[in-house]
Short mmCIF file of C-alpha atoms in Angstrom, two decimals:
data_model
loop_
_atom_site.label_atom_id
_atom_site.label_comp_id
_atom_site.label_asym_id
_atom_site.label_seq_id
_atom_site.Cartn_x
_atom_site.Cartn_y
_atom_site.Cartn_z
CA UNK A 215 -24.46 30.94 -35.26
CA UNK A 216 -21.69 33.96 -33.98
CA UNK A 217 -22.21 37.21 -35.84
CA UNK A 218 -19.12 37.18 -38.89
CA UNK A 219 -17.74 38.97 -42.05
CA UNK A 220 -19.69 38.73 -45.45
CA UNK A 221 -17.86 36.11 -47.40
CA UNK A 222 -17.19 36.18 -51.03
CA UNK A 223 -20.01 33.72 -51.59
CA UNK A 224 -22.78 36.34 -50.16
CA UNK A 225 -21.21 38.51 -52.96
CA UNK A 226 -22.13 36.34 -55.19
CA UNK A 227 -25.81 36.12 -53.88
CA UNK A 228 -27.28 38.56 -51.56
CA UNK A 229 -29.82 39.81 -53.38
CA UNK A 230 -32.18 37.15 -53.65
CA UNK A 231 -31.56 35.81 -50.52
CA UNK A 232 -32.30 38.76 -48.61
CA UNK A 233 -35.89 37.29 -48.74
CA UNK A 234 -35.74 33.75 -50.49
CA UNK A 235 -34.65 32.46 -47.30
CA UNK A 236 -31.02 25.89 -41.46
CA UNK A 237 -36.58 22.07 -45.28
CA UNK A 238 -33.98 19.83 -43.12
CA UNK A 239 -31.41 22.23 -42.44
CA UNK A 240 -33.18 20.14 -44.21
CA UNK A 241 -36.47 18.33 -43.50
CA UNK A 242 -36.43 14.41 -44.36
CA UNK A 243 -39.89 15.52 -46.01
CA UNK A 244 -40.94 18.81 -46.90
CA UNK A 245 -43.31 19.62 -44.76
CA UNK A 246 -47.14 21.89 -44.93
CA UNK A 247 -46.06 25.66 -43.79
CA UNK A 248 -48.31 25.75 -40.89
CA UNK A 249 -45.87 22.04 -39.48
CA UNK A 250 -44.23 22.93 -36.67
CA UNK A 251 -41.17 21.22 -35.09
CA UNK A 252 -37.52 22.67 -33.95
CA UNK A 253 -34.54 21.97 -34.40
CA UNK A 254 -31.33 21.38 -32.44
CA UNK A 255 -27.99 22.17 -34.36
CA UNK A 256 -24.78 21.14 -33.35
CA UNK A 257 -21.12 22.10 -34.56
CA UNK A 258 -18.54 20.33 -34.10
CA UNK A 259 -14.56 21.16 -34.16
CA UNK A 260 -13.01 17.34 -34.87
CA UNK A 261 -9.93 17.44 -32.74
CA UNK A 262 -6.18 16.81 -34.37
CA UNK A 263 -5.17 14.04 -36.06
CA UNK A 264 -9.15 12.06 -35.13
CA UNK A 265 -10.69 12.45 -38.79
CA UNK A 266 -11.20 8.92 -39.12
CA UNK A 267 -11.76 8.18 -35.09
CA UNK A 268 -14.84 10.96 -35.70
CA UNK A 269 -16.13 9.26 -38.53
CA UNK A 270 -16.26 6.18 -37.20
CA UNK A 271 -18.03 7.83 -33.98
CA UNK A 272 -20.16 9.25 -36.11
CA UNK A 273 -21.38 5.68 -37.87
CA UNK A 274 -22.27 4.91 -34.44
CA UNK A 275 -24.32 7.88 -33.17
CA UNK A 276 -25.99 7.60 -36.04
CA UNK A 277 -27.64 4.26 -35.00
CA UNK A 278 -28.48 5.54 -32.33
CA UNK A 279 -30.52 8.43 -33.10
CA UNK A 280 -31.76 5.96 -35.66
CA UNK A 281 -33.40 3.77 -32.56
CA UNK A 282 -34.32 7.14 -31.49
CA UNK A 283 -36.18 7.77 -34.04
CA UNK A 284 -38.01 4.20 -34.71
CA UNK A 285 -39.74 5.41 -31.07
CA UNK A 286 -40.34 8.06 -32.07
CA UNK A 287 -38.72 10.27 -30.17
CA UNK A 288 -37.01 12.44 -32.98
CA UNK A 289 -38.13 13.46 -36.12
CA UNK A 290 -35.03 13.22 -37.89
CA UNK A 291 -31.40 13.41 -37.87
CA UNK A 292 -28.48 15.02 -40.31
CA UNK A 293 -25.21 15.42 -40.52
CA UNK A 294 -23.43 18.07 -42.77
CA UNK A 295 -19.86 18.91 -43.48
CA UNK A 296 -18.94 22.20 -43.78
CA UNK A 297 -17.63 22.98 -47.23
CA UNK A 298 -16.87 27.15 -47.32
CA UNK A 299 -15.38 28.42 -45.10
CA UNK A 300 -13.79 25.80 -43.80
CA UNK A 301 -9.93 25.52 -42.62
CA UNK A 302 -7.59 24.35 -40.27
CA UNK A 303 -8.60 27.97 -38.29
CA UNK A 304 -12.21 27.36 -39.48
CA UNK A 305 -14.60 27.38 -35.92
CA UNK A 306 -15.96 23.83 -36.71
CA UNK A 307 -16.18 21.39 -39.24
CA UNK A 308 -19.68 19.47 -38.86
CA UNK A 309 -22.46 20.70 -38.00
CA UNK A 310 -25.57 18.02 -36.93
CA UNK A 311 -29.04 18.59 -37.12
CA UNK A 312 -32.14 16.92 -34.60
CA UNK A 313 -35.44 17.65 -35.73
CA UNK A 314 -37.92 17.37 -32.94
CA UNK A 315 -41.77 17.22 -32.84
CA UNK A 316 -42.01 17.26 -28.98
CA UNK A 317 -40.04 20.05 -27.36
CA UNK A 318 -40.48 17.48 -24.17
CA UNK A 319 -38.05 14.56 -26.20
CA UNK A 320 -36.36 17.19 -26.39
CA UNK A 321 -35.86 17.76 -22.71
CA UNK A 322 -35.03 14.53 -22.30
CA UNK A 323 -31.85 14.05 -24.69
CA UNK A 324 -30.91 16.88 -22.79
CA UNK A 325 -31.21 15.47 -19.60
CA UNK A 326 -29.06 12.27 -20.66
CA UNK A 327 -25.51 10.92 -19.81
CA UNK A 328 -23.27 8.97 -22.66
CA UNK A 329 -24.62 5.78 -20.25
CA UNK A 330 -28.27 6.98 -20.96
CA UNK A 331 -27.14 6.61 -24.80
CA UNK A 332 -24.87 3.81 -24.37
CA UNK A 333 -28.32 1.54 -23.49
CA UNK A 334 -29.46 -1.27 -26.17
CA UNK A 335 -25.69 -0.83 -28.04
CA UNK A 336 -22.96 -3.14 -28.41
CA UNK A 337 -19.70 -3.02 -25.34
CA UNK A 338 -17.52 -2.00 -29.08
CA UNK A 339 -20.07 0.96 -29.96
CA UNK A 340 -20.54 1.89 -26.33
CA UNK A 341 -16.58 2.54 -26.10
CA UNK A 342 -16.29 4.50 -29.32
CA UNK A 343 -19.60 6.40 -27.48
CA UNK A 344 -17.69 7.22 -24.89
CA UNK A 345 -14.68 8.56 -26.32
CA UNK A 346 -17.34 11.34 -28.43
CA UNK A 347 -14.85 13.80 -26.81
CA UNK A 348 -11.92 12.24 -27.73
CA UNK A 349 -12.67 12.96 -31.64
CA UNK A 350 -14.59 16.38 -31.41
CA UNK A 351 -15.45 19.04 -29.24
CA UNK A 352 -19.06 20.96 -29.62
CA UNK A 353 -17.96 24.63 -30.19
CA UNK A 354 -21.83 26.00 -30.09
CA UNK A 355 -25.31 24.22 -30.08
CA UNK A 356 -28.25 26.49 -30.48
CA UNK A 357 -32.14 25.98 -31.34
CA UNK A 358 -34.49 26.99 -34.25
CA UNK A 359 -38.18 26.69 -35.21
CA UNK A 360 -38.96 25.73 -38.89
CA UNK A 361 -40.33 28.99 -40.45
CA UNK A 362 -41.77 27.47 -43.82
CA UNK A 363 -40.86 25.78 -46.82
CA UNK A 364 -40.88 25.93 -50.81
CA UNK A 365 -43.83 24.33 -51.90
CA UNK A 366 -42.85 21.36 -54.30
CA UNK A 367 -39.03 21.02 -52.47
CA UNK A 368 -36.76 18.72 -52.05
CA UNK A 369 -33.28 17.39 -50.06
CA UNK A 370 -30.08 18.75 -51.54
CA UNK A 371 -27.03 17.13 -51.42
CA UNK A 372 -25.08 21.19 -50.93
CA UNK A 373 -27.21 23.77 -48.98
CA UNK A 374 -26.54 27.28 -48.65
CA UNK A 375 -26.97 29.04 -45.34
CA UNK A 376 -27.05 32.01 -44.46
CA UNK A 377 -28.35 34.59 -41.53
CA UNK A 378 -30.50 37.56 -41.51
CA UNK A 379 -30.85 39.93 -38.47
CA UNK A 380 -33.65 42.18 -39.04
CA UNK A 381 -33.71 45.95 -38.57
CA UNK A 382 -35.73 46.54 -35.62
CA UNK A 383 -39.09 46.73 -34.60
CA UNK A 384 -39.16 45.07 -38.94
CA UNK A 385 -40.02 41.76 -37.18
CA UNK A 386 -43.78 41.23 -38.77
CA UNK A 387 -42.68 42.81 -42.08
CA UNK A 388 -39.74 41.12 -43.13
CA UNK A 389 -41.38 38.10 -42.63
CA UNK A 390 -44.58 38.40 -44.52
CA UNK A 391 -41.75 39.58 -47.23
CA UNK A 392 -40.80 36.07 -46.68
CA UNK A 393 -44.53 34.83 -46.82
CA UNK A 394 -44.81 36.55 -50.68
CA UNK A 395 -41.92 34.80 -51.70
CA UNK A 396 -42.79 31.28 -51.51
CA UNK A 397 -44.40 31.38 -55.50
CA UNK A 398 -40.98 32.88 -56.07
CA UNK A 399 -38.91 30.56 -55.28
CA UNK A 400 -41.74 27.07 -55.93
CA UNK A 401 -41.18 28.56 -59.72
CA UNK A 402 -37.14 27.64 -58.99
CA UNK A 403 -37.80 24.47 -57.95
CA UNK A 404 -39.70 24.58 -60.29
CA UNK A 405 -36.98 25.82 -63.43
CA UNK A 406 -34.45 24.04 -61.22
CA UNK A 407 -32.28 26.86 -59.91
CA UNK A 408 -32.48 25.05 -56.50
CA UNK A 409 -33.38 22.08 -54.93
CA UNK A 410 -35.49 23.21 -51.97
CA UNK A 411 -36.14 27.14 -49.49
CA UNK A 412 -36.82 27.17 -46.34
CA UNK A 413 -36.24 29.55 -43.29
CA UNK A 414 -35.45 28.87 -39.24
CA UNK A 415 -36.21 31.73 -36.70
CA UNK A 416 -34.12 31.21 -33.85
CA UNK A 417 -35.37 30.42 -30.19
CA UNK A 418 -34.08 30.99 -26.65
CA UNK A 419 -31.43 33.20 -25.91
CA UNK A 420 -29.99 36.32 -28.74
CA UNK A 421 -27.80 39.19 -28.85
CA UNK A 422 -26.09 41.40 -31.71
CA UNK A 423 -24.24 38.43 -32.07
CA UNK A 424 -26.74 36.05 -32.78
CA UNK A 425 -29.39 36.48 -36.70
CA UNK A 426 -32.69 36.00 -36.09
CA UNK A 427 -33.19 34.23 -38.94
CA UNK A 428 -31.57 31.58 -40.91
CA UNK A 429 -32.25 31.02 -44.62
CA UNK A 430 -31.19 27.83 -46.21
CA UNK A 431 -31.50 26.79 -49.96
CA UNK A 432 -31.39 23.22 -51.21
CA UNK A 433 -28.34 22.30 -54.02
CA UNK A 434 -28.34 19.60 -55.92
CA UNK A 435 -24.61 20.39 -56.96
CA UNK A 436 -21.90 22.43 -54.77
CA UNK A 437 -21.23 24.33 -58.86
CA UNK A 438 -25.35 25.16 -57.97
CA UNK A 439 -24.24 26.38 -54.31
CA UNK A 440 -21.68 27.95 -55.73
CA UNK A 441 -23.68 29.40 -58.88
CA UNK A 442 -25.35 33.54 -58.09
CA UNK A 443 -28.48 32.85 -58.39
CA UNK A 444 -30.65 35.40 -60.07
CA UNK A 445 -35.10 34.55 -59.99
CA UNK A 446 -35.98 38.05 -61.53
CA UNK A 447 -37.65 35.95 -64.48
CA UNK A 448 -38.82 33.93 -61.42
CA UNK A 449 -40.54 37.12 -59.75
CA UNK A 450 -41.62 38.77 -62.88
CA UNK A 451 -43.55 35.35 -63.88
CA UNK A 452 -45.35 35.63 -59.89
CA UNK A 453 -45.64 39.46 -59.79
CA UNK A 454 -45.58 40.57 -63.61
CA UNK A 455 -46.82 44.30 -61.54
CA UNK A 456 -43.55 44.75 -59.16
CA UNK A 457 -41.34 47.30 -59.07
CA UNK A 458 -38.81 45.05 -58.86
CA UNK A 459 -35.46 47.51 -57.79
CA UNK A 460 -37.74 48.64 -55.48
CA UNK A 461 -38.81 45.73 -54.08
CA UNK A 462 -35.27 44.57 -52.93
CA UNK A 463 -34.59 48.26 -52.15
CA UNK A 464 -37.48 47.99 -49.53
CA UNK A 465 -35.74 44.84 -48.08
CA UNK A 466 -32.72 46.31 -47.92
CA UNK A 467 -34.48 48.25 -44.65
CA UNK A 468 -35.60 45.01 -43.35
CA UNK A 469 -32.93 43.13 -42.76
CA UNK A 470 -28.91 42.79 -43.41
CA UNK A 471 -27.46 39.02 -44.10
CA UNK A 472 -24.43 38.67 -41.56
CA UNK A 473 -22.58 35.34 -42.82
CA UNK A 474 -23.41 32.57 -45.01
CA UNK A 475 -21.67 29.21 -44.94
CA UNK A 476 -22.29 26.33 -47.80
CA UNK A 477 -22.28 22.97 -46.13
CA UNK A 478 -22.77 19.16 -48.07
CA UNK A 479 -25.05 16.60 -46.58
CA UNK A 480 -22.79 13.37 -44.82
CA UNK A 481 -25.54 10.91 -43.21
CA UNK A 482 -28.62 11.22 -41.84
CA UNK A 483 -31.22 8.47 -40.50
CA UNK A 484 -33.72 7.43 -42.92
#
C-alpha cells in the first residue's frame, strides 16, 4: 500500500497496534508460527456505474479460484470491501487476497491471460471474465510473506489493517517485539477483545512510499473494529513485571504506524 496520512481510526489505537500486529489478511485456518506462505494482494477500483457488474464478475472469479484451490494451486482466495476510509475519491474500493504455499504457482498464474483463466468455464462466464477490465481497474498489487499469528485466533468479519514503517537498523529488534507480543494477543483473543492478530512482511521491491510490515486484527463486528483497543490488563497478566509505559516508549523508537484502514470480508473460497 502507498504511504498515506494517519487516519482518525489510527489515533484510537496507535499504541497497541505498534506491536501487537494483512491470518488471512486472514487465513482460513490458523497456521503455526513456523508456517510459511505468501499472499498476493490486489487493490481494485470499481469503474463508475459498474457496481452490479463488478459483483457479478467477482462471483465468477470466485468459482475460478475455487477450481484452482481444488487443484492445490492456491491456499485460499478472499474478497474484501474497503469500509474506512471510503468514498468516490478513494484510490480503491475492494481488495482481493490470494494465498500461495508454492511461489511456482504464483509465477504460473502471473503469466496467464484471460483465455487461460476462462478454460473450463461456461461461455457466459468466460464472457464475464473477458469484461473484467470494464468493471474495475487494478490500481496496485503487492506480495507479502506471512510472519505469524495468534494462538487460538479465528477469522473475523472485519479487519483492521495497518502499515508499520520500521526505523533504520531496527527491523530485527521490532520483529522480536512482535514475537514477545504474541501471548498478549492470545489473551486478548481469550477475553473476546479481538478474533485474531497477524503480521506480514513485504517482499520484493520496497521504498519510502510503502510500509515494511502489515499488521492485521480480525474483529467480529464493525463496532469492535472501530473501538479503541486497550490491552493493558492482558499485558499485566502476561508480563506482570513490565514497566508498561517504558515498554511502549521503547516501541516508538522502533517503528512508525503510517496508515490504517478497515476492511469487510465479502466472499471467498471454501
